């Protein structure tokens, strides 16, 4: 289970940087610095071991949040800087376990494009799609869903991750 938690945290680092926008807004509304206020993850991991399927659920809430996302235009870049910590509660076979992951990096340098409420961040090799679920002058809420295969020599699996990041100016 600890290996799955480490894989989950590694995967979340890839997804940490994100931004989005709403249909009626212009991309100029994204530009500038946004301060992280909240970050959360939840989902399910299904692992196949010796022909048996084991399902784990998890919820992770951010704390000690100290990161920013800065959007620029021409070129459309987004830079994430800072860190945060997570409290991860995972439940497998009715047993819950709580782990804390402290001082996780929010470092990222990507390009961004926007199509309505969808924000695409590309770091050169990977593109991640985020939905802008709220965008006002002072608040930006980004969400993303991801489905990822978990490669492992002794087991196989799949993880579903739902992410929400709340930013303010």
XYZ file of N, CA and C in Angstrom:
507
model
N 0.826 -1.190 0.000
C 0.000 0.000 0.000
C 0.866 1.248 0.000
N 2.008 1.192 0.699
C 2.886 2.336 0.748
C 3.412 2.685 -0.635
N 3.716 1.650 -1.468
C 4.173 1.892 -2.836
C 3.098 2.611 -3.629
N 1.828 2.230 -3.454
C 0.746 2.883 -4.163
C 0.628 4.332 -3.724
N 0.813 4.614 -2.443
C 0.754 5.986 -1.954
C 1.863 6.816 -2.569
N 3.054 6.250 -2.659
C 4.174 6.966 -3.260
C 3.896 7.219 -4.732
N 3.353 6.218 -5.453
C 2.994 6.417 -6.849
C 1.943 7.502 -6.993
N 0.961 7.515 -6.096
C -0.078 8.532 -6.126
C 0.529 9.916 -5.961
N 1.415 10.079 -4.994
C 2.031 11.384 -4.765
C 2.875 11.787 -5.963
N 3.623 10.860 -6.536
C 4.428 11.180 -7.721
C 3.528 11.625 -8.875
N 2.417 10.938 -9.051
C 1.496 11.303 -10.121
C 0.884 12.670 -9.869
N 0.576 12.990 -8.603
C -0.012 14.285 -8.309
C 0.957 15.422 -8.571
N 2.246 15.162 -8.423
C 3.224 16.208 -8.729
C 3.175 16.575 -10.202
N 2.944 15.593 -11.048
C 2.840 15.863 -12.480
C 1.616 16.719 -12.753
N 0.552 16.486 -12.012
C -0.694 17.191 -12.250
C -0.840 18.476 -11.454
N 0.091 18.766 -10.564
C -0.062 19.894 -9.667
C -0.303 21.220 -10.349
N 0.396 21.498 -11.406
C 0.241 22.788 -12.056
C -0.950 22.750 -12.980
N -1.815 23.752 -12.853
C -2.956 23.786 -13.721
C -3.588 25.146 -13.696
N -4.392 25.421 -14.720
C -5.152 26.651 -14.742
C -6.303 26.488 -15.700
N -7.327 27.314 -15.520
C -8.506 27.212 -16.354
C -9.196 28.548 -16.455
N -10.315 28.566 -17.183
C -10.987 29.805 -17.451
C -12.440 29.529 -17.801
N -13.313 30.529 -17.777
C -14.708 30.248 -18.071
C -15.112 30.836 -19.410
N -16.152 30.287 -20.006
C -16.521 30.575 -21.376
C -16.714 32.049 -21.652
N -17.360 32.792 -20.778
C -17.639 34.197 -21.022
C -16.408 35.072 -20.805
N -15.356 34.564 -20.224
C -14.173 35.344 -19.914
C -13.199 35.361 -21.073
N -12.291 36.321 -21.035
C -11.206 36.316 -22.011
C -9.979 35.723 -21.349
N -9.016 35.294 -22.169
C -7.807 34.709 -21.604
C -7.023 35.732 -20.801
N -7.219 37.006 -21.065
C -6.524 38.037 -20.302
C -6.892 37.968 -18.819
N -8.084 37.452 -18.506
C -8.489 37.345 -17.102
C -7.643 36.342 -16.330
N -6.984 35.449 -17.031
C -6.107 34.482 -16.374
C -4.752 35.084 -16.025
N -4.324 36.073 -16.779
C -2.976 36.593 -16.600
C -2.786 37.196 -15.220
N -1.567 37.045 -14.728
C -1.214 37.553 -13.415
C -0.933 36.426 -12.451
N -0.671 36.815 -11.229
C -0.315 35.850 -10.186
C -1.547 35.430 -9.406
N -1.661 34.135 -9.174
C -2.738 33.537 -8.387
C -2.098 32.807 -7.211
N -2.661 32.971 -6.026
C -2.143 32.339 -4.809
C -2.972 31.111 -4.456
N -2.288 30.015 -4.186
C -2.974 28.786 -3.800
C -3.681 28.941 -2.468
N -4.938 28.524 -2.411
C -5.728 28.563 -1.176
C -6.086 27.166 -0.699
N -6.334 26.265 -1.644
C -6.712 24.889 -1.286
C -6.332 23.970 -2.438
N -6.011 22.736 -2.079
C -5.748 21.706 -3.075
C -6.238 20.387 -2.479
N -6.957 19.623 -3.288
C -7.458 18.338 -2.800
C -7.464 17.328 -3.934
N -7.341 16.081 -3.542
C -7.352 14.947 -4.459
C -8.276 13.894 -3.866
N -8.963 13.156 -4.723
C -9.684 11.975 -4.255
C -9.794 11.014 -5.415
N -10.026 9.776 -5.091
C -10.147 8.802 -6.153
C -10.129 7.376 -5.675
N -9.870 6.512 -6.632
C -9.900 5.080 -6.408
C -8.696 4.440 -7.085
N -8.131 3.446 -6.423
C -7.078 2.633 -7.014
C -7.584 1.201 -7.009
N -7.583 0.573 -8.179
C -7.977 -0.830 -8.282
C -6.732 -1.598 -8.697
N -6.335 -2.552 -7.857
C -5.126 -3.331 -8.092
C -5.497 -4.792 -8.273
N -4.898 -5.418 -9.273
C -5.080 -6.846 -9.519
C -3.837 -7.572 -9.014
N -4.029 -8.448 -8.013
C -2.924 -9.219 -7.450
C -3.347 -10.684 -7.437
N -2.604 -11.521 -8.133
C -2.877 -12.958 -8.196
C -4.342 -13.245 -8.542
N -4.877 -12.491 -9.504
C -6.238 -12.703 -9.959
C -7.306 -12.082 -9.083
N -6.933 -11.470 -7.984
C -7.886 -10.815 -7.075
C -7.852 -9.311 -7.301
N -9.012 -8.708 -7.302
C -9.135 -7.263 -7.459
C -9.292 -6.620 -6.078
N -8.427 -5.672 -5.781
C -8.478 -4.961 -4.501
C -8.709 -3.487 -4.788
N -9.756 -2.927 -4.178
C -10.085 -1.527 -4.394
C -9.720 -0.709 -3.164
N -9.045 0.403 -3.413
C -8.700 1.355 -2.356
C -9.258 2.712 -2.743
N -9.763 3.430 -1.768
C -10.201 4.804 -2.005
C -9.281 5.729 -1.225
N -9.179 6.955 -1.676
C -8.337 7.907 -0.972
C -8.902 9.316 -1.096
N -8.581 10.096 -0.081
C -8.913 11.518 -0.039
C -7.681 12.211 0.501
N -7.232 13.255 -0.197
C -6.068 14.016 0.249
C -6.448 15.484 0.306
N -6.157 16.107 1.435
C -6.423 17.528 1.635
C -5.111 18.252 1.854
N -4.954 19.393 1.172
C -3.749 20.180 1.318
C -3.754 21.010 2.587
N -2.567 21.250 3.119
C -2.378 22.176 4.241
C -1.006 22.812 4.080
N -0.719 23.828 4.879
C 0.525 24.595 4.736
C 0.740 24.974 3.270
N -0.303 25.508 2.662
C -0.287 25.834 1.238
C 0.427 27.161 1.030
N 1.488 27.128 0.231
C 2.279 28.315 -0.052
C 2.812 28.211 -1.480
N 1.895 28.307 -2.457
C 2.319 28.258 -3.852
C 1.582 29.306 -4.663
N 2.165 29.649 -5.799
C 1.539 30.579 -6.730
C 1.570 29.977 -8.124
N 0.640 30.438 -8.933
C 0.643 30.150 -10.361
C 0.582 31.494 -11.064
N 1.530 31.745 -11.953
C 1.574 33.016 -12.663
C 1.397 32.763 -14.155
N 0.345 33.367 -14.716
C 0.014 33.225 -16.129
C 0.465 34.470 -16.887
N 1.126 34.262 -18.010
C 1.507 35.370 -18.885
C 0.961 35.094 -20.282
N 0.837 36.181 -21.070
C 0.421 36.059 -22.467
C 1.565 36.509 -23.360
N 1.591 35.975 -24.555
C 2.578 36.301 -25.576
C 3.994 36.223 -25.040
N 4.509 35.099 -24.687
C 3.906 33.780 -24.899
C 3.003 33.376 -23.733
N 2.138 32.411 -24.000
C 1.215 31.893 -22.988
C 1.947 30.877 -22.119
N 2.553 31.366 -21.051
C 3.268 30.506 -20.106
C 2.585 30.554 -18.759
N 2.724 29.466 -18.014
C 2.293 29.432 -16.622
C 3.442 28.841 -15.818
N 3.762 29.530 -14.723
C 4.842 29.086 -13.844
C 4.247 28.844 -12.470
N 4.445 27.628 -11.965
C 4.026 27.289 -10.610
C 5.249 27.281 -9.718
N 5.126 27.931 -8.568
C 6.240 28.004 -7.620
C 5.716 27.833 -6.205
N 6.510 27.203 -5.368
C 6.162 27.054 -3.964
C 5.965 25.606 -3.579
N 5.253 25.416 -2.462
C 5.029 24.058 -1.984
C 3.753 23.977 -1.160
N 3.433 22.763 -0.779
C 2.256 22.476 0.038
C 2.465 21.114 0.671
N 1.603 20.794 1.620
C 1.633 19.482 2.257
C 0.270 18.832 2.082
N 0.237 17.508 2.191
C -1.017 16.758 2.030
C -1.224 15.793 3.179
N -2.478 15.701 3.616
C -2.882 14.619 4.504
C -3.684 13.652 3.646
N -3.176 12.438 3.499
C -3.784 11.419 2.653
C -4.418 10.352 3.533
N -5.722 10.137 3.347
C -6.430 9.068 4.050
C -6.831 8.043 2.991
N -6.278 6.839 3.095
C -6.609 5.779 2.157
C -7.319 4.657 2.905
N -8.265 4.034 2.226
C -9.031 2.944 2.825
C -8.990 1.742 1.893
N -8.522 0.623 2.433
C -8.436 -0.637 1.689
C -8.971 -1.751 2.579
N -9.886 -2.539 2.033
C -10.480 -3.663 2.769
C -10.995 -3.236 4.147
N -11.615 -2.054 4.185
C -12.205 -1.554 5.427
C -11.233 -0.946 6.413
N -9.962 -0.946 6.102
C -8.938 -0.393 6.990
C -8.460 0.949 6.445
N -8.504 1.976 7.288
C -8.045 3.303 6.879
C -6.654 3.572 7.412
N -5.908 4.301 6.622
C -4.551 4.685 6.995
C -4.374 6.152 6.633
N -3.768 6.918 7.533
C -3.510 8.330 7.290
C -2.010 8.554 7.194
N -1.616 9.265 6.147
C -0.207 9.606 5.958
C -0.116 11.087 5.626
N 0.946 11.730 6.092
C 1.207 13.118 5.748
C 2.428 13.182 4.848
N 2.314 14.000 3.810
C 3.410 14.253 2.885
C 3.677 15.750 2.947
N 4.826 16.114 3.449
C 5.104 17.525 3.700
C 6.057 18.105 2.673
N 5.910 19.410 2.481
C 6.772 20.187 1.590
C 6.852 19.616 0.177
N 5.696 19.318 -0.403
C 5.638 18.853 -1.779
C 5.821 20.049 -2.707
N 6.598 19.872 -3.733
C 6.899 20.951 -4.662
C 5.737 21.213 -5.611
N 5.488 22.480 -5.844
C 4.481 22.892 -6.824
C 5.177 23.521 -8.034
N 6.425 23.197 -8.238
C 7.224 23.761 -9.322
C 6.730 23.240 -10.663
N 6.524 24.157 -11.602
C 6.118 23.767 -12.937
C 6.321 24.935 -13.879
N 6.663 24.621 -15.115
C 6.791 25.628 -16.160
C 6.158 25.030 -17.406
N 5.006 25.560 -17.794
C 4.239 25.008 -18.907
C 3.756 26.122 -19.820
N 3.284 25.707 -20.995
C 2.542 26.635 -21.837
C 1.063 26.321 -21.634
N 0.208 27.305 -21.912
C -1.218 27.088 -21.730
C -1.998 27.558 -22.944
N -3.102 26.850 -23.195
C -4.089 27.262 -24.185
C -5.453 27.065 -23.561
N -6.378 27.883 -24.015
C -7.721 27.817 -23.447
C -8.747 27.706 -24.556
N -9.712 26.818 -24.323
C -10.831 26.654 -25.233
C -12.084 26.612 -24.376
N -12.764 27.738 -24.259
C -13.938 27.825 -23.391
C -13.543 27.608 -21.952
N -14.141 26.619 -21.305
C -13.832 26.301 -19.908
C -12.692 25.312 -19.767
N -12.100 24.896 -20.874
C -11.001 23.936 -20.799
C -9.666 24.668 -20.890
N -8.778 24.319 -19.987
C -7.433 24.864 -19.970
C -6.459 23.714 -20.161
N -5.620 23.816 -21.180
C -4.628 22.778 -21.461
C -3.255 23.289 -21.068
N -2.553 22.523 -20.237
C -1.187 22.847 -19.844
C -0.255 21.819 -20.460
N 0.770 22.302 -21.131
C 1.733 21.420 -21.791
C 3.120 21.747 -21.285
N 3.809 20.723 -20.773
C 5.160 20.937 -20.243
C 6.238 20.494 -21.222
N 5.884 20.295 -22.457
C 6.844 19.853 -23.465
C 6.625 18.417 -23.879
N 6.300 17.554 -22.933
C 6.088 16.148 -23.252
C 4.679 15.674 -22.938
N 4.009 16.362 -22.049
C 2.688 15.913 -21.605
C 1.731 17.093 -21.558
N 0.481 16.840 -21.970
C -0.574 17.850 -21.881
C -1.617 17.358 -20.890
N -1.987 18.239 -19.969
C -3.000 17.919 -18.971
C -4.168 18.893 -19.157
N -5.386 18.364 -19.184
C -6.596 19.174 -19.376
C -7.251 19.451 -18.032
N -7.548 20.719 -17.784
C -8.251 21.153 -16.579
C -9.534 21.852 -16.991
N -10.532 21.751 -16.153
C -11.774 22.487 -16.331
C -11.753 23.690 -15.403
N -12.143 24.821 -15.922
C -12.319 26.001 -15.088
C -13.754 25.932 -14.575
N -13.909 25.641 -13.296
C -15.258 25.528 -12.752
C -15.722 26.844 -12.142
N -14.784 27.752 -11.883
C -15.132 29.090 -11.424
C -14.001 30.036 -11.784
N -14.357 31.185 -12.352
C -13.383 32.228 -12.644
C -14.046 33.572 -12.436
N -13.582 34.282 -11.421
C -14.020 35.651 -11.186
C -12.765 36.511 -11.143
N -12.949 37.767 -10.889
C -11.797 38.667 -10.810
C -10.785 38.215 -9.762
N -11.281 37.602 -8.665
C -10.404 37.255 -7.546
C -10.330 35.774 -7.211
N -11.022 34.916 -7.956
C -11.024 33.493 -7.618
C -10.980 32.637 -8.886
N -10.147 31.594 -8.842
C -10.020 30.638 -9.937
C -10.075 29.237 -9.333
N -11.004 28.412 -9.821
C -11.112 27.030 -9.356
C -10.903 26.125 -10.568
N -9.906 25.252 -10.444
C -9.542 24.316 -11.502
C -9.805 22.895 -11.041
N -10.342 22.074 -11.935
C -10.538 20.665 -11.626
C -10.012 19.827 -12.780
N -9.613 18.613 -12.464
C -9.145 17.684 -13.485
C -9.455 16.266 -13.044
N -9.726 15.425 -13.998
C -9.923 13.993 -13.779
C -8.871 13.263 -14.595
N -8.325 12.222 -14.016
C -7.307 11.455 -14.729
C -7.481 9.973 -14.433
N -7.227 9.167 -15.426
C -7.250 7.720 -15.302
C -5.877 7.239 -15.753
N -5.160 6.535 -14.889
C -3.774 6.150 -15.150
C -3.544 4.701 -14.814
N -2.822 4.012 -15.676
C -2.406 2.639 -15.391
C -1.233 2.675 -14.424
N -1.189 1.711 -13.510
C -0.094 1.603 -12.548
C 0.750 0.393 -12.941
N 1.937 0.639 -13.482
C 2.794 -0.498 -13.831
C 3.507 -1.037 -12.594
N 3.523 -2.340 -12.458
C 4.185 -2.965 -11.316
C 4.518 -4.403 -11.718
N 5.670 -4.860 -11.317
C 6.101 -6.209 -11.694
C 5.232 -7.289 -11.061
N 4.752 -7.077 -9.835
C 4.019 -8.127 -9.134
C 2.496 -7.941 -9.182
N 2.030 -6.795 -9.682
C 0.592 -6.539 -9.739
C 0.331 -5.518 -10.841
N -0.927 -5.401 -11.228
C -1.301 -4.359 -12.181
C -2.457 -3.588 -11.579
N -2.673 -2.403 -12.091
C -3.761 -1.639 -11.528
C -4.066 -0.400 -12.330
N -5.075 0.313 -11.847
C -5.490 1.555 -12.465
C -5.909 2.508 -11.354
N -5.591 3.774 -11.533
C -5.988 4.761 -10.541
C -6.787 5.869 -11.205
N -7.826 6.286 -10.528
C -8.648 7.403 -10.969
C -8.415 8.531 -9.978
N -8.041 9.700 -10.497
C -7.729 10.837 -9.639
C -8.601 12.014 -10.033
N -9.192 12.658 -9.040
C -9.941 13.899 -9.230
C -9.219 14.957 -8.400
N -8.907 16.070 -9.053
C -8.127 17.120 -8.413
C -8.933 18.411 -8.419
N -8.827 19.175 -7.339
C -9.400 20.517 -7.299
C -8.362 21.455 -6.706
N -8.127 22.563 -7.402
C -7.190 23.587 -6.922
C -7.951 24.902 -6.871
N -7.894 25.571 -5.728
C -8.546 26.868 -5.551
C -7.460 27.920 -5.392
N -7.554 28.966 -6.221
C -6.575 30.048 -6.217
C -7.299 31.380 -6.063
N -6.624 32.345 -5.441
C -7.184 33.693 -5.327
C -6.117 34.723 -5.651
N -6.566 35.933 -5.911
C -5.626 37.046 -6.126
C -5.619 37.916 -4.908
